[in-house]
Amino acid sequence: KELLETTAIDDNRIVQEVTIFADKVSIDEEVVRLKSHIEMTKATIRSEGSVGRKLDFIAQEMNREANTILSKSTDMEVADQAIALKTEIEKVREQIQNIE
């Protein structure tokens, strides 16, 4: 109680720290990038020619996004979904290995 009475609270600093924390745990950017990678995957599948390497690269990027989501997650349900996503991405990568 004494500490609170003698210590000045800087409201701007509190807002700044909360904003930084919210940005660190937000997965919005990763979700947007995952959606973009999914659209890129669809377009690549519809394209002509060799697509295997490009699809493999996209899958690697999707895996990175899933890893980031997992590392940022403070919610067990989100973490579980990120693990499930990583599992599915790995299955896709195994299939991509058979594509030229």
Tab-separated table of N, CA and C in Angstrom, residues 1-59:
chain	number	residue	atom	x	y	z
A	1	LYS	N	0.833	-1.183	0.000
A	1	LYS	CA	0.000	0.000	0.000
A	1	LYS	C	0.883	1.254	0.000
A	2	GLU	N	1.934	1.244	0.804
A	2	GLU	CA	2.846	2.384	0.852
A	2	GLU	C	3.513	2.618	-0.496
A	3	LEU	N	3.885	1.529	-1.135
A	3	LEU	CA	4.539	1.632	-2.435
A	3	LEU	C	3.632	2.315	-3.442
A	4	LEU	N	2.364	1.946	-3.445
A	4	LEU	CA	1.420	2.563	-4.369
A	4	LEU	C	1.213	4.041	-4.067
A	5	GLU	N	1.272	4.403	-2.808
A	5	GLU	CA	1.080	5.803	-2.426
A	5	GLU	C	2.278	6.666	-2.804
A	6	THR	N	3.464	6.094	-2.796
A	6	THR	CA	4.670	6.881	-3.066
A	6	THR	C	5.174	6.748	-4.499
A	7	THR	N	4.606	5.848	-5.252
A	7	THR	CA	5.063	5.617	-6.613
A	7	THR	C	4.073	6.221	-7.600
A	8	ALA	N	4.591	7.017	-8.498
A	8	ALA	CA	3.736	7.602	-9.535
A	8	ALA	C	3.485	6.559	-10.615
A	9	ILE	N	2.254	6.479	-11.041
A	9	ILE	CA	1.886	5.537	-12.102
A	9	ILE	C	1.765	6.317	-13.401
A	10	ASP	N	2.532	5.889	-14.373
A	10	ASP	CA	2.527	6.537	-15.682
A	10	ASP	C	1.539	5.797	-16.581
A	11	ASP	N	0.374	6.411	-16.796
A	11	ASP	CA	-0.669	5.779	-17.610
A	11	ASP	C	-0.191	5.494	-19.029
A	12	ASN	N	0.596	6.393	-19.589
A	12	ASN	CA	1.102	6.180	-20.948
A	12	ASN	C	2.002	4.954	-21.013
A	13	ARG	N	2.811	4.766	-19.988
A	13	ARG	CA	3.703	3.603	-19.950
A	13	ARG	C	2.900	2.311	-19.853
A	14	ILE	N	1.839	2.329	-19.053
A	14	ILE	CA	0.982	1.140	-18.919
A	14	ILE	C	0.347	0.804	-20.256
A	15	VAL	N	-0.178	1.813	-20.941
A	15	VAL	CA	-0.787	1.593	-22.258
A	15	VAL	C	0.255	1.043	-23.225
A	16	GLN	N	1.449	1.598	-23.196
A	16	GLN	CA	2.523	1.140	-24.077
A	16	GLN	C	2.870	-0.324	-23.811
A	17	GLU	N	3.018	-0.693	-22.565
A	17	GLU	CA	3.366	-2.071	-22.211
A	17	GLU	C	2.256	-3.050	-22.588
A	18	VAL	N	1.015	-2.665	-22.358
A	18	VAL	CA	-0.115	-3.525	-22.732
A	18	VAL	C	-0.161	-3.695	-24.242
A	19	THR	N	0.085	-2.627	-24.971
A	19	THR	CA	0.096	-2.694	-26.435
A	19	THR	C	1.201	-3.622	-26.930
A	20	ILE	N	2.370	-3.507	-26.358
A	20	ILE	CA	3.489	-4.379	-26.742
A	20	ILE	C	3.147	-5.836	-26.452
A	21	PHE	N	2.588	-6.101	-25.279
A	21	PHE	CA	2.217	-7.471	-24.925
A	21	PHE	C	1.158	-8.010	-25.881
A	22	ALA	N	0.140	-7.200	-26.163
A	22	ALA	CA	-0.933	-7.637	-27.065
A	22	ALA	C	-0.379	-7.949	-28.446
A	23	ASP	N	0.571	-7.145	-28.905
A	23	ASP	CA	1.176	-7.382	-30.210
A	23	ASP	C	1.982	-8.674	-30.214
A	24	LYS	N	2.665	-8.961	-29.120
A	24	LYS	CA	3.479	-10.176	-29.038
A	24	LYS	C	2.636	-11.443	-29.038
A	25	VAL	N	1.445	-11.403	-28.467
A	25	VAL	CA	0.624	-12.610	-28.392
A	25	VAL	C	-0.426	-12.681	-29.497
A	26	SER	N	-0.559	-11.618	-30.277
A	26	SER	CA	-1.536	-11.630	-31.364
A	26	SER	C	-1.057	-12.542	-32.492
A	27	ILE	N	-1.972	-13.346	-33.005
A	27	ILE	CA	-1.636	-14.242	-34.118
A	27	ILE	C	-2.326	-13.793	-35.403
A	28	ASP	N	-2.867	-12.578	-35.406
A	28	ASP	CA	-3.594	-12.080	-36.578
A	28	ASP	C	-2.747	-12.112	-37.845
A	29	GLU	N	-1.507	-11.635	-37.759
A	29	GLU	CA	-0.643	-11.607	-38.942
A	29	GLU	C	-0.374	-13.015	-39.461
A	30	GLU	N	-0.151	-13.942	-38.559
A	30	GLU	CA	0.123	-15.320	-38.969
A	30	GLU	C	-1.096	-15.935	-39.652
A	31	VAL	N	-2.274	-15.644	-39.141
A	31	VAL	CA	-3.503	-16.170	-39.747
A	31	VAL	C	-3.689	-15.582	-41.145
A	32	VAL	N	-3.433	-14.287	-41.300
A	32	VAL	CA	-3.540	-13.650	-42.617
A	32	VAL	C	-2.556	-14.293	-43.587
A	33	ARG	N	-1.320	-14.507	-43.136
A	33	ARG	CA	-0.322	-15.131	-44.012
A	33	ARG	C	-0.693	-16.572	-44.345
A	34	LEU	N	-1.234	-17.311	-43.383
A	34	LEU	CA	-1.677	-18.684	-43.670
A	34	LEU	C	-2.754	-18.689	-44.743
A	35	LYS	N	-3.713	-17.778	-44.636
A	35	LYS	CA	-4.766	-17.686	-45.658
A	35	LYS	C	-4.158	-17.374	-47.019
A	36	SER	N	-3.173	-16.489	-47.034
A	36	SER	CA	-2.493	-16.153	-48.281
A	36	SER	C	-1.770	-17.371	-48.854
A	37	HIS	N	-1.115	-18.133	-48.002
A	37	HIS	CA	-0.420	-19.346	-48.454
A	37	HIS	C	-1.413	-20.373	-49.002
A	38	ILE	N	-2.572	-20.475	-48.396
A	38	ILE	CA	-3.597	-21.406	-48.886
A	38	ILE	C	-4.052	-20.992	-50.281
A	39	GLU	N	-4.287	-19.698	-50.478
A	39	GLU	CA	-4.689	-19.214	-51.806
A	39	GLU	C	-3.579	-19.441	-52.824
A	40	MET	N	-2.332	-19.225	-52.415
A	40	MET	CA	-1.196	-19.457	-53.301
A	40	MET	C	-1.092	-20.941	-53.658
A	41	THR	N	-1.374	-21.808	-52.709
A	41	THR	CA	-1.357	-23.252	-52.959
A	41	THR	C	-2.406	-23.619	-53.996
A	42	LYS	N	-3.611	-23.094	-53.837
A	42	LYS	CA	-4.683	-23.369	-54.800
A	42	LYS	C	-4.292	-22.906	-56.200
A	43	ALA	N	-3.749	-21.696	-56.294
A	43	ALA	CA	-3.347	-21.163	-57.595
A	43	ALA	C	-2.229	-21.998	-58.203
A	44	THR	N	-1.298	-22.436	-57.393
A	44	THR	CA	-0.181	-23.246	-57.879
A	44	THR	C	-0.676	-24.592	-58.392
A	45	ILE	N	-1.601	-25.200	-57.683
A	45	ILE	CA	-2.148	-26.494	-58.107
A	45	ILE	C	-2.850	-26.360	-59.453
A	46	ARG	N	-3.522	-25.227	-59.664
A	46	ARG	CA	-4.241	-25.008	-60.926
A	46	ARG	C	-3.308	-24.628	-62.075
A	47	SER	N	-2.064	-24.284	-61.776
A	47	SER	CA	-1.150	-23.818	-62.816
A	47	SER	C	-0.567	-24.985	-63.604
A	48	GLU	N	0.046	-24.642	-64.712
A	48	GLU	CA	0.680	-25.632	-65.590
A	48	GLU	C	2.145	-25.815	-65.187
A	49	GLY	N	2.721	-26.929	-65.556
A	49	GLY	CA	4.147	-27.143	-65.364
A	49	GLY	C	4.508	-27.745	-64.021
A	50	SER	N	5.796	-27.691	-63.730
A	50	SER	CA	6.319	-28.256	-62.483
A	50	SER	C	5.906	-27.380	-61.302
A	51	VAL	N	5.276	-28.009	-60.334
A	51	VAL	CA	4.789	-27.249	-59.180
A	51	VAL	C	5.297	-27.810	-57.855
A	52	GLY	N	5.971	-28.938	-57.891
A	52	GLY	CA	6.386	-29.612	-56.665
A	52	GLY	C	7.237	-28.764	-55.743
A	53	ARG	N	8.278	-28.152	-56.291
A	53	ARG	CA	9.174	-27.345	-55.448
A	53	ARG	C	8.457	-26.134	-54.868
A	54	LYS	N	7.624	-25.506	-55.705
A	54	LYS	CA	6.892	-24.333	-55.218
A	54	LYS	C	5.930	-24.735	-54.103
A	55	LEU	N	5.224	-25.844	-54.291
A	55	LEU	CA	4.307	-26.314	-53.250
A	55	LEU	C	5.062	-26.674	-51.974
A	56	ASP	N	6.235	-27.260	-52.127
A	56	ASP	CA	7.042	-27.600	-50.954
A	56	ASP	C	7.460	-26.335	-50.208
A	57	PHE	N	7.856	-25.318	-50.951
A	57	PHE	CA	8.239	-24.049	-50.328
A	57	PHE	C	7.052	-23.425	-49.590
A	58	ILE	N	5.884	-23.432	-50.220
A	58	ILE	CA	4.688	-22.875	-49.579
A	58	ILE	C	4.368	-23.651	-48.300
A	59	ALA	N	4.493	-24.960	-48.355
A	59	ALA	CA	4.230	-25.781	-47.165
A	59	ALA	C	5.221	-25.450	-46.048
